[in-house]
Tab-separated table of C-alpha atoms in Angstrom:
chain	number	residue	atom	x	y	z
A	1	UNK	CA	22.059	-23.669	-0.331
A	2	UNK	CA	25.019	-21.377	0.320
A	3	UNK	CA	26.233	-18.230	-1.386
A	4	UNK	CA	29.765	-18.152	-2.799
A	5	UNK	CA	32.326	-17.732	-0.071
A	6	UNK	CA	35.789	-16.215	-0.213
A	7	UNK	CA	37.497	-17.119	3.102
A	8	UNK	CA	39.778	-14.071	2.935
A	9	UNK	CA	36.944	-11.553	2.557
A	10	UNK	CA	35.798	-9.422	5.515
A	11	UNK	CA	32.221	-10.437	6.112
A	12	UNK	CA	29.556	-7.810	6.721
A	13	UNK	CA	27.052	-10.538	7.574
A	14	UNK	CA	27.701	-14.181	8.440
A	15	UNK	CA	24.671	-16.354	9.062
A	16	UNK	CA	24.693	-20.135	9.291
A	17	UNK	CA	21.972	-22.626	10.111
A	18	UNK	CA	19.303	-19.992	10.651
A	19	UNK	CA	15.884	-21.389	11.413
A	20	UNK	CA	13.180	-18.714	11.558
A	21	UNK	CA	10.025	-19.522	13.475
A	22	UNK	CA	6.975	-17.477	14.376
A	23	UNK	CA	4.414	-18.962	16.795
A	24	UNK	CA	5.909	-22.424	16.231
A	25	UNK	CA	5.450	-22.076	12.454
A	26	UNK	CA	8.759	-22.582	10.670
A	27	UNK	CA	9.201	-19.947	7.959
A	28	UNK	CA	12.767	-20.560	6.804
A	29	UNK	CA	15.015	-23.458	7.653
A	30	UNK	CA	18.786	-23.830	7.492
A	31	UNK	CA	19.455	-20.453	5.859
A	32	UNK	CA	23.077	-19.521	5.118
A	33	UNK	CA	24.361	-16.091	4.125
A	34	UNK	CA	27.963	-14.940	3.841
A	35	UNK	CA	27.968	-11.357	2.641
A	36	UNK	CA	31.433	-9.851	2.167
A	37	UNK	CA	31.807	-6.131	2.910
A	38	UNK	CA	31.011	-4.071	-0.170
A	39	UNK	CA	28.977	-6.821	-1.861
A	40	UNK	CA	25.322	-6.660	-2.776
A	41	UNK	CA	22.893	-9.506	-2.488
A	42	UNK	CA	19.269	-9.720	-3.587
A	43	UNK	CA	16.692	-12.040	-2.040
A	44	UNK	CA	13.484	-12.951	-3.793
A	45	UNK	CA	10.815	-15.611	-3.525
A	46	UNK	CA	7.058	-16.100	-3.296
A	47	UNK	CA	4.937	-13.923	-1.013
A	48	UNK	CA	4.709	-15.150	2.566
A	49	UNK	CA	7.891	-17.237	2.457
A	50	UNK	CA	9.507	-15.131	5.209
A	51	UNK	CA	11.628	-12.580	3.331
A	52	UNK	CA	10.532	-9.583	5.409
A	53	UNK	CA	10.880	-11.515	8.690
A	54	UNK	CA	14.362	-12.563	7.606
A	55	UNK	CA	15.316	-8.961	6.818
A	56	UNK	CA	13.923	-7.664	10.134
A	57	UNK	CA	15.948	-10.329	11.960
A	58	UNK	CA	19.078	-9.201	10.130
A	59	UNK	CA	18.379	-5.512	10.859
A	60	UNK	CA	17.720	-6.202	14.553
A	61	UNK	CA	20.877	-8.377	14.656
A	62	UNK	CA	19.067	-10.444	17.217
A	63	UNK	CA	17.351	-13.823	17.169
A	64	UNK	CA	14.248	-14.246	19.270
A	65	UNK	CA	13.479	-17.795	20.433
A	66	UNK	CA	12.188	-20.186	19.155
A	67	UNK	CA	14.195	-19.020	16.099
A	68	UNK	CA	17.843	-20.119	16.229
A	69	UNK	CA	21.119	-20.078	14.300
A	70	UNK	CA	24.502	-21.737	14.626
A	71	UNK	CA	26.259	-18.543	13.519
A	72	UNK	CA	24.836	-15.015	13.525
A	73	UNK	CA	27.559	-12.381	13.221
A	74	UNK	CA	27.734	-8.841	11.895
A	75	UNK	CA	30.507	-6.379	11.209
A	76	UNK	CA	30.004	-3.452	13.633
A	77	UNK	CA	28.446	-0.413	12.001
A	78	UNK	CA	25.218	1.344	11.238
A	79	UNK	CA	22.443	-0.293	9.242
A	80	UNK	CA	20.266	1.710	6.876
A	81	UNK	CA	16.879	0.005	6.976
A	82	UNK	CA	14.329	0.718	4.237
A	83	UNK	CA	11.083	-0.999	5.303
A	84	UNK	CA	8.057	-1.599	3.091
A	85	UNK	CA	5.858	0.474	5.394
A	86	UNK	CA	6.376	2.732	8.417
A	87	UNK	CA	9.974	3.491	9.271
A	88	UNK	CA	9.349	7.224	9.681
A	89	UNK	CA	8.373	9.448	12.587
A	90	UNK	CA	4.833	10.527	11.618
A	91	UNK	CA	4.803	13.537	13.976
A	92	UNK	CA	7.695	15.266	12.187
A	93	UNK	CA	8.250	16.826	8.783
A	94	UNK	CA	10.423	15.029	6.241
A	95	UNK	CA	13.325	17.427	6.931
A	96	UNK	CA	13.071	16.733	10.687
A	97	UNK	CA	12.959	12.981	10.043
A	98	UNK	CA	16.159	13.214	8.036
A	99	UNK	CA	17.794	15.307	10.766
A	100	UNK	CA	16.944	12.649	13.364
A	101	UNK	CA	18.486	9.863	11.266
A	102	UNK	CA	21.515	11.955	10.275
A	103	UNK	CA	22.191	13.623	13.638
A	104	UNK	CA	25.328	11.582	14.359
A	105	UNK	CA	27.089	12.819	11.241
A	106	UNK	CA	29.096	16.026	10.896
A	107	UNK	CA	27.494	18.804	8.832
A	108	UNK	CA	24.274	16.878	8.839
A	109	UNK	CA	22.159	19.829	7.660
A	110	UNK	CA	24.051	20.084	4.360
A	111	UNK	CA	24.062	16.305	4.086
A	112	UNK	CA	20.261	16.193	4.499
A	113	UNK	CA	19.813	18.874	1.838
A	114	UNK	CA	21.977	16.858	-0.566
A	115	UNK	CA	19.909	13.717	0.051
A	116	UNK	CA	16.662	15.624	-0.456
A	117	UNK	CA	17.977	16.820	-3.813
A	118	UNK	CA	19.132	13.329	-4.927
A	119	UNK	CA	15.845	11.775	-3.910
A	120	UNK	CA	13.961	14.609	-5.653
A	121	UNK	CA	12.165	15.442	-2.407
A	122	UNK	CA	13.312	19.053	-1.920
A	123	UNK	CA	9.818	20.315	-2.782
A	124	UNK	CA	8.218	18.456	0.125
A	125	UNK	CA	10.958	18.855	2.750
A	126	UNK	CA	8.739	20.793	5.158
A	127	UNK	CA	5.712	18.559	4.594
A	128	UNK	CA	4.589	16.250	7.353
A	129	UNK	CA	5.393	12.656	6.361
A	130	UNK	CA	1.764	11.610	6.872
A	131	UNK	CA	0.792	13.891	3.978
A	132	UNK	CA	3.247	12.379	1.479
A	133	UNK	CA	2.103	10.168	-1.408
A	134	UNK	CA	3.055	6.474	-1.646
A	135	UNK	CA	6.001	7.126	-3.956
A	136	UNK	CA	7.196	10.075	-1.869
A	137	UNK	CA	7.042	7.933	1.275
A	138	UNK	CA	9.206	5.241	-0.340
A	139	UNK	CA	11.737	7.880	-1.392
A	140	UNK	CA	11.588	9.357	2.144
A	141	UNK	CA	12.349	5.939	3.707
A	142	UNK	CA	15.312	5.467	1.393
A	143	UNK	CA	16.472	9.032	2.107
A	144	UNK	CA	16.401	8.366	5.888
A	145	UNK	CA	18.383	5.142	5.434
A	146	UNK	CA	21.018	6.987	3.388
A	147	UNK	CA	21.080	9.858	5.914
A	148	UNK	CA	22.625	7.724	8.668
A	149	UNK	CA	25.607	6.867	6.385
A	150	UNK	CA	25.362	3.121	7.024
A	151	UNK	CA	27.867	0.417	6.189
A	152	UNK	CA	25.026	-2.003	5.428
A	153	UNK	CA	21.748	-1.250	3.642
A	154	UNK	CA	18.773	-3.554	4.214
A	155	UNK	CA	15.938	-2.678	1.848
A	156	UNK	CA	12.534	-4.290	1.513
A	157	UNK	CA	10.821	-3.553	-1.809
A	158	UNK	CA	12.109	0.019	-2.136
A	159	UNK	CA	10.812	2.386	-4.838
A	160	UNK	CA	8.142	-0.005	-6.197
A	161	UNK	CA	5.564	2.812	-6.274
A	162	UNK	CA	7.881	5.269	-8.018
A	163	UNK	CA	7.464	5.916	-11.750
A	164	UNK	CA	9.827	3.979	-14.044
A	165	UNK	CA	11.963	6.902	-15.300
A	166	UNK	CA	12.359	8.376	-11.832
A	167	UNK	CA	13.026	4.938	-10.316
A	168	UNK	CA	16.042	4.394	-12.574
A	169	UNK	CA	17.406	7.868	-11.744
A	170	UNK	CA	17.044	7.205	-8.011
A	171	UNK	CA	18.469	3.678	-8.199
A	172	UNK	CA	21.483	5.088	-10.035
A	173	UNK	CA	22.012	7.761	-7.354
A	174	UNK	CA	21.606	5.183	-4.571
A	175	UNK	CA	23.934	2.718	-6.289
A	176	UNK	CA	26.548	5.490	-6.569
A	177	UNK	CA	26.212	6.224	-2.838
A	178	UNK	CA	26.592	2.520	-1.929
A	179	UNK	CA	29.718	2.400	-4.107
A	180	UNK	CA	31.210	5.539	-2.619
A	181	UNK	CA	30.787	4.264	0.938
A	182	UNK	CA	31.835	0.696	-0.010
A	183	UNK	CA	28.675	-0.357	1.765
A	184	UNK	CA	26.966	-3.741	1.538
A	185	UNK	CA	23.383	-4.269	0.456
A	186	UNK	CA	20.701	-6.836	1.203
A	187	UNK	CA	17.794	-6.139	-1.114
A	188	UNK	CA	14.436	-7.875	-1.027
A	189	UNK	CA	12.370	-7.431	-4.140
A	190	UNK	CA	10.029	-9.124	-6.574
A	191	UNK	CA	11.188	-6.756	-9.317
A	192	UNK	CA	13.781	-8.676	-11.343
A	193	UNK	CA	15.098	-5.567	-13.168
A	194	UNK	CA	15.813	-3.821	-9.834
A	195	UNK	CA	17.526	-6.954	-8.488
A	196	UNK	CA	19.650	-7.253	-11.631
A	197	UNK	CA	20.504	-3.564	-11.604
A	198	UNK	CA	21.604	-3.315	-7.953
A	199	UNK	CA	22.899	-6.742	-6.943
A	200	UNK	CA	25.940	-8.959	-7.499
A	201	UNK	CA	24.283	-12.170	-6.377
A	202	UNK	CA	20.717	-13.334	-6.011
A	203	UNK	CA	19.071	-15.871	-3.732
A	204	UNK	CA	15.721	-17.443	-4.516
A	205	UNK	CA	13.826	-18.605	-1.444
A	206	UNK	CA	11.291	-21.272	-2.214
A	207	UNK	CA	9.898	-24.647	-1.415
A	208	UNK	CA	6.583	-26.423	-1.295
A	209	UNK	CA	3.551	-24.265	-0.503
A	210	UNK	CA	2.754	-24.331	3.214
A	211	UNK	CA	6.172	-25.748	4.118
A	212	UNK	CA	9.289	-23.868	5.296
A	213	UNK	CA	11.304	-22.105	2.585
A	214	UNK	CA	14.320	-24.372	2.309
A	215	UNK	CA	15.254	-24.328	-1.354
A	216	UNK	CA	17.736	-21.494	-1.759
A	217	UNK	CA	19.166	-21.034	-5.219
A	218	UNK	CA	22.253	-18.843	-5.558
A	219	UNK	CA	22.637	-16.912	-8.807
A	220	UNK	CA	25.723	-14.782	-9.493
A	221	UNK	CA	25.491	-11.978	-12.037
A	222	UNK	CA	28.334	-11.662	-14.552
A	223	UNK	CA	28.511	-7.844	-14.530
A	224	UNK	CA	30.045	-6.705	-11.205
A	225	UNK	CA	30.459	-2.992	-12.052
A	226	UNK	CA	28.348	-0.359	-10.337
A	227	UNK	CA	26.486	1.795	-11.029
A	228	UNK	CA	25.295	-0.015	-14.125
A	229	UNK	CA	23.643	1.555	-17.123
A	230	UNK	CA	19.847	1.461	-16.783
A	231	UNK	CA	18.075	-0.192	-19.700
A	232	UNK	CA	21.135	-2.220	-20.737
A	233	UNK	CA	20.483	-5.294	-18.620
A	234	UNK	CA	20.889	-8.695	-20.235
A	235	UNK	CA	17.317	-9.610	-21.227
A	236	UNK	CA	18.154	-13.300	-21.865
A	237	UNK	CA	19.681	-13.599	-18.406
A	238	UNK	CA	16.642	-11.904	-16.893
A	239	UNK	CA	14.383	-14.374	-18.679
A	240	UNK	CA	16.354	-17.377	-17.450
A	241	UNK	CA	16.219	-15.995	-13.899
A	242	UNK	CA	12.448	-15.554	-14.179
A	243	UNK	CA	12.170	-19.232	-15.117
A	244	UNK	CA	14.315	-20.133	-12.113
A	245	UNK	CA	12.002	-18.050	-9.882
A	246	UNK	CA	8.913	-19.766	-11.215
A	247	UNK	CA	10.422	-23.130	-10.208
A	248	UNK	CA	11.109	-21.801	-6.653
B	1	UNK	CA	-36.784	32.205	44.343
B	2	UNK	CA	-35.875	32.737	40.700
B	3	UNK	CA	-32.159	33.031	41.465
B	4	UNK	CA	-32.195	29.610	43.192
B	5	UNK	CA	-33.889	27.668	40.417
B	6	UNK	CA	-32.385	29.317	37.344
B	7	UNK	CA	-28.701	29.062	36.522
B	8	UNK	CA	-26.755	32.332	36.611
B	9	UNK	CA	-23.492	33.478	35.072
B	10	UNK	CA	-21.775	32.796	38.387
B	11	UNK	CA	-22.979	29.171	38.331
B	12	UNK	CA	-21.523	28.721	34.855
B	13	UNK	CA	-18.254	30.335	35.985
B	14	UNK	CA	-17.942	28.176	39.118
B	15	UNK	CA	-18.714	24.956	37.270
B	16	UNK	CA	-16.220	25.874	34.535
B	17	UNK	CA	-13.544	26.649	37.127
B	18	UNK	CA	-14.107	23.311	38.859
B	19	UNK	CA	-14.061	21.529	35.513
B	20	UNK	CA	-10.809	23.245	34.421
B	21	UNK	CA	-9.070	22.552	37.722
B	22	UNK	CA	-10.194	18.923	37.711
B	23	UNK	CA	-9.082	18.315	34.110
B	24	UNK	CA	-5.677	19.924	34.724
B	25	UNK	CA	-5.126	18.022	37.969
B	26	UNK	CA	-6.293	14.724	36.419
B	27	UNK	CA	-4.012	15.154	33.370
B	28	UNK	CA	-0.991	15.858	35.590
B	29	UNK	CA	-1.745	12.847	37.808
B	30	UNK	CA	-2.269	10.616	34.715
B	31	UNK	CA	1.068	11.773	33.284
B	32	UNK	CA	2.858	11.056	36.579
B	33	UNK	CA	1.216	7.632	36.897
B	34	UNK	CA	2.063	6.721	33.285
B	35	UNK	CA	5.671	7.863	33.818
B	36	UNK	CA	5.921	5.801	36.992
B	37	UNK	CA	4.475	2.758	35.216
B	38	UNK	CA	6.949	3.179	32.338
B	39	UNK	CA	9.860	3.280	34.807
B	40	UNK	CA	8.470	0.241	36.623
B	41	UNK	CA	8.172	-1.660	33.339
B	42	UNK	CA	11.772	-0.802	32.473
B	43	UNK	CA	12.892	-1.946	35.932
B	44	UNK	CA	10.934	-5.204	35.668
B	45	UNK	CA	11.657	-5.905	31.988
B	46	UNK	CA	13.463	-9.139	32.731
B	47	UNK	CA	10.721	-10.442	35.029
B	48	UNK	CA	8.058	-12.472	33.254
B	49	UNK	CA	4.675	-11.582	34.747
B	50	UNK	CA	1.317	-12.978	33.685
B	51	UNK	CA	-0.489	-9.903	35.032
B	52	UNK	CA	1.333	-6.633	35.683
B	53	UNK	CA	0.440	-5.803	39.357
B	54	UNK	CA	0.377	-2.046	38.750
B	55	UNK	CA	-2.232	-2.463	36.012
B	56	UNK	CA	-4.372	-4.667	38.283
B	57	UNK	CA	-4.493	-1.998	40.993
B	58	UNK	CA	-5.473	0.659	38.459
B	59	UNK	CA	-8.067	-1.564	36.818
B	60	UNK	CA	-9.610	-1.980	40.289
B	61	UNK	CA	-9.590	1.768	41.016
B	62	UNK	CA	-10.936	2.896	37.662
B	63	UNK	CA	-13.963	0.635	38.043
B	64	UNK	CA	-15.147	2.682	41.065
B	65	UNK	CA	-17.927	5.031	39.859
B	66	UNK	CA	-17.431	8.713	40.642
B	67	UNK	CA	-20.996	9.063	41.893
B	68	UNK	CA	-20.450	6.214	44.368
B	69	UNK	CA	-17.465	8.061	45.802
B	70	UNK	CA	-19.576	11.084	46.828
B	71	UNK	CA	-20.693	9.576	50.193
B	72	UNK	CA	-17.084	8.559	50.923
B	73	UNK	CA	-15.819	12.073	50.174
B	74	UNK	CA	-18.583	13.598	52.331
B	75	UNK	CA	-17.390	11.495	55.265
B	76	UNK	CA	-13.801	12.686	54.834
B	77	UNK	CA	-13.944	16.342	53.791
B	78	UNK	CA	-16.469	18.745	52.326
B	79	UNK	CA	-14.562	21.521	50.608
B	80	UNK	CA	-13.543	22.718	47.144
B	81	UNK	CA	-10.488	20.471	47.012
B	82	UNK	CA	-12.616	17.372	47.386
B	83	UNK	CA	-14.619	18.504	44.318
B	84	UNK	CA	-11.453	19.044	42.276
B	85	UNK	CA	-10.202	15.660	43.441
B	86	UNK	CA	-13.399	13.915	42.391
B	87	UNK	CA	-13.280	15.432	38.885
B	88	UNK	CA	-9.559	14.646	38.651
B	89	UNK	CA	-10.320	11.047	39.658
B	90	UNK	CA	-12.676	10.699	36.690
B	91	UNK	CA	-10.163	12.317	34.311
B	92	UNK	CA	-7.055	10.430	35.441
B	93	UNK	CA	-8.019	6.930	34.304
B	94	UNK	CA	-9.014	7.511	30.648
B	95	UNK	CA	-6.021	9.841	30.208
B	96	UNK	CA	-3.659	7.288	31.789
B	97	UNK	CA	-5.098	4.522	29.588
B	98	UNK	CA	-4.629	6.626	26.435
B	99	UNK	CA	-1.018	7.517	27.334
B	100	UNK	CA	-0.300	3.871	28.215
B	101	UNK	CA	-1.828	2.581	24.980
B	102	UNK	CA	0.246	4.994	22.894
B	103	UNK	CA	3.384	4.226	24.895
B	104	UNK	CA	3.002	0.458	24.543
B	105	UNK	CA	1.975	0.598	20.872
B	106	UNK	CA	4.877	-0.655	18.770
B	107	UNK	CA	5.815	0.833	15.412
B	108	UNK	CA	8.107	-2.112	14.676
B	109	UNK	CA	9.786	-0.850	11.508
B	110	UNK	CA	10.284	2.669	12.872
B	111	UNK	CA	11.864	1.295	16.053
B	112	UNK	CA	14.110	-0.996	14.029
B	113	UNK	CA	15.157	1.783	11.651
B	114	UNK	CA	16.031	4.137	14.523
B	115	UNK	CA	18.001	1.552	16.501
B	116	UNK	CA	19.807	0.211	13.427
B	117	UNK	CA	20.871	3.703	12.365
B	118	UNK	CA	22.948	3.932	15.550
B	119	UNK	CA	20.881	6.480	17.487
B	120	UNK	CA	21.524	6.654	21.219
B	121	UNK	CA	18.788	5.570	23.637
B	122	UNK	CA	18.168	9.137	24.806
B	123	UNK	CA	17.721	10.311	21.190
B	124	UNK	CA	15.218	7.515	20.554
B	125	UNK	CA	13.400	8.482	23.757
B	126	UNK	CA	13.249	12.123	22.655
B	127	UNK	CA	12.278	11.576	19.021
B	128	UNK	CA	10.132	8.451	19.272
B	129	UNK	CA	8.938	7.401	22.750
B	130	UNK	CA	7.987	10.794	24.186
B	131	UNK	CA	6.090	12.111	21.110
B	132	UNK	CA	4.254	8.766	20.998
B	133	UNK	CA	3.218	9.159	24.662
B	134	UNK	CA	2.352	12.830	24.078
B	135	UNK	CA	-0.173	11.968	21.387
B	136	UNK	CA	-1.753	9.594	23.946
B	137	UNK	CA	-1.998	12.496	26.389
B	138	UNK	CA	-3.793	14.625	23.778
B	139	UNK	CA	-6.135	11.767	22.935
B	140	UNK	CA	-6.810	11.146	26.647
B	141	UNK	CA	-7.598	14.805	27.353
B	142	UNK	CA	-10.030	14.920	24.440
B	143	UNK	CA	-11.895	11.917	25.860
B	144	UNK	CA	-11.719	13.369	29.377
B	145	UNK	CA	-13.298	16.693	28.413
B	146	UNK	CA	-16.729	15.038	28.239
B	147	UNK	CA	-16.158	12.774	31.245
B	148	UNK	CA	-15.137	15.774	33.375
B	149	UNK	CA	-18.430	17.586	32.648
B	150	UNK	CA	-20.325	14.491	33.797
B	151	UNK	CA	-18.312	14.234	36.992
B	152	UNK	CA	-18.727	17.961	37.796
B	153	UNK	CA	-22.381	17.292	38.661
B	154	UNK	CA	-21.431	14.464	41.031
B	155	UNK	CA	-18.730	16.673	42.581
B	156	UNK	CA	-21.149	19.571	43.143
B	157	UNK	CA	-23.547	17.267	44.959
B	158	UNK	CA	-20.959	17.015	47.728
B	159	UNK	CA	-22.280	20.324	49.063
B	160	UNK	CA	-20.603	23.309	50.669
B	161	UNK	CA	-20.365	23.958	54.385
B	162	UNK	CA	-18.828	27.437	54.007
B	163	UNK	CA	-21.012	29.694	51.833
B	164	UNK	CA	-19.097	32.348	49.919
B	165	UNK	CA	-17.615	32.726	46.447
B	166	UNK	CA	-17.665	28.966	45.796
B	167	UNK	CA	-21.348	28.656	46.700
B	168	UNK	CA	-23.145	27.664	43.481
B	169	UNK	CA	-22.676	25.762	40.246
B	170	UNK	CA	-24.765	24.161	37.542
B	171	UNK	CA	-24.853	20.846	39.418
B	172	UNK	CA	-26.519	22.578	42.382
B	173	UNK	CA	-28.968	24.335	40.109
B	174	UNK	CA	-30.050	21.057	38.521
B	175	UNK	CA	-30.752	19.653	41.976
B	176	UNK	CA	-32.624	22.804	43.146
B	177	UNK	CA	-34.652	22.896	39.959
B	178	UNK	CA	-35.482	19.216	40.404
B	179	UNK	CA	-36.569	19.690	44.036
B	180	UNK	CA	-38.831	22.599	43.095
B	181	UNK	CA	-40.207	20.723	40.054
B	182	UNK	CA	-38.932	23.456	37.753
B	183	UNK	CA	-38.457	21.295	34.659
B	184	UNK	CA	-37.556	24.229	32.430
B	185	UNK	CA	-34.763	25.024	34.918
B	186	UNK	CA	-33.513	21.420	34.632
B	187	UNK	CA	-33.576	21.657	30.833
B	188	UNK	CA	-31.774	25.024	30.938
B	189	UNK	CA	-28.972	23.474	33.013
B	190	UNK	CA	-28.713	20.482	30.693
B	191	UNK	CA	-28.550	22.821	27.676
B	192	UNK	CA	-25.803	24.824	29.383
B	193	UNK	CA	-23.802	21.661	30.114
B	194	UNK	CA	-24.071	20.645	26.440
B	195	UNK	CA	-23.063	24.131	25.323
B	196	UNK	CA	-20.072	24.140	27.666
B	197	UNK	CA	-19.072	20.736	26.274
B	198	UNK	CA	-19.164	22.042	22.704
B	199	UNK	CA	-17.252	25.236	23.577
B	200	UNK	CA	-14.597	23.429	25.638
B	201	UNK	CA	-13.982	20.821	22.905
B	202	UNK	CA	-13.781	23.569	20.255
B	203	UNK	CA	-11.338	25.601	22.369
B	204	UNK	CA	-9.181	22.538	23.058
B	205	UNK	CA	-8.974	21.635	19.363
B	206	UNK	CA	-8.183	25.232	18.440
B	207	UNK	CA	-5.470	25.380	21.090
B	208	UNK	CA	-3.856	22.156	19.893
B	209	UNK	CA	-4.204	22.885	16.164
B	210	UNK	CA	-3.250	26.548	16.041
B	211	UNK	CA	-1.522	27.683	19.189
B	212	UNK	CA	0.553	24.620	19.905
B	213	UNK	CA	1.161	24.080	16.164
B	214	UNK	CA	0.805	20.335	16.484
B	215	UNK	CA	-1.580	19.481	13.651
B	216	UNK	CA	0.124	16.191	12.925
B	217	UNK	CA	0.055	14.891	16.486
B	218	UNK	CA	-3.560	15.931	16.780
B	219	UNK	CA	-4.438	14.220	13.534
B	220	UNK	CA	-2.836	10.972	14.694
B	221	UNK	CA	-4.495	11.243	18.081
B	222	UNK	CA	-7.881	11.485	16.422
B	223	UNK	CA	-7.530	9.170	13.467
B	224	UNK	CA	-4.785	6.752	14.507
B	225	UNK	CA	-1.553	6.121	12.684
């Protein structure tokens, strides 16, 4: 039920005994997460088990009753949130959105231009975000999260609508940025390859259908170096993880 | 006789002036009321209320029909300002409701992303809350354009005790044409009202789309997010 814990590590997120409830329906019960600074954790599980609600609670750093936790602590710093939908200011262009998110950084204009180039969005910088395609919107959300130079990234199914080749290029660039800033990552995804590529540890949320997600299976990946080489993931390990997921 | 039963260019001008003044006044009042309500909500954010008292008062006031207010206005004052006020009354409530709806509408993930990225409250107000309320204002004015033309007729039925420049208007002409059984005159006035509605809506959209360069806000205001 608990991720590996090194008592000497500085924790970016420390959650104990979290019980998530919405309208008296219990989504997740007794959830524990100890995420050391600079570590990356992936969370997966069946649809509707409360992954997005859990991530929103972590991003807000606030528990709304009737949800409760015995410990709910965060290292001070900015959080780069990459939601599944929304997350942008629809009345502004992409460039203006980035400027809003990056405005607290020095030289933020140059910084925004760099991010646009990494995310391969420089061609649509002046386009209103409402006119972007699905893949462009996902890249724009990730770009805005990077723009604020956060110490913790919280991403919910990022880049799922981006083509495979481009996705690997972008994941590599993002992974490099996380490394450079020694940032932490909480990634929610159903895509096992993305989880294996970006994360150090994985948690499978599960349980009986219609009941709170209580079964949490920790899974530590052997390769801890980032950024990894795309296409060279351990296929046997991926297969065994898929089997573990199907039991969740 | 002809000049009394048929609408003239002056009638169109006077009605348009009353309409413009009423819409402008109503939009300003709606904006002030919405701003006051927002401040009140911030001040009372820790008080749990089943019904927000401010909303109750406004729900009571907006249910009063403009046409039913004409006798009340006639008892108090018969001048141009009372006509502007009556049109503004009709415009204020839909515009206030539209601003309020936009203001209270939550874009949960956008709010979370902005707060989590460490933006100050005043930056969030400037980049998120105010543009959101502004699109409500645009939506409210679009709705009010039609409502204001309807209320112009009621306002012009108030009458005029001091003949002069402000003596006239399409609302008067409809009534004169009706009293003299000039049905073609009534139809001419109705056609002119419809035409003014089309022209005013077209001009408003052109102003917002081209001059104010706010295509995105306009698009959201019309089609939703």
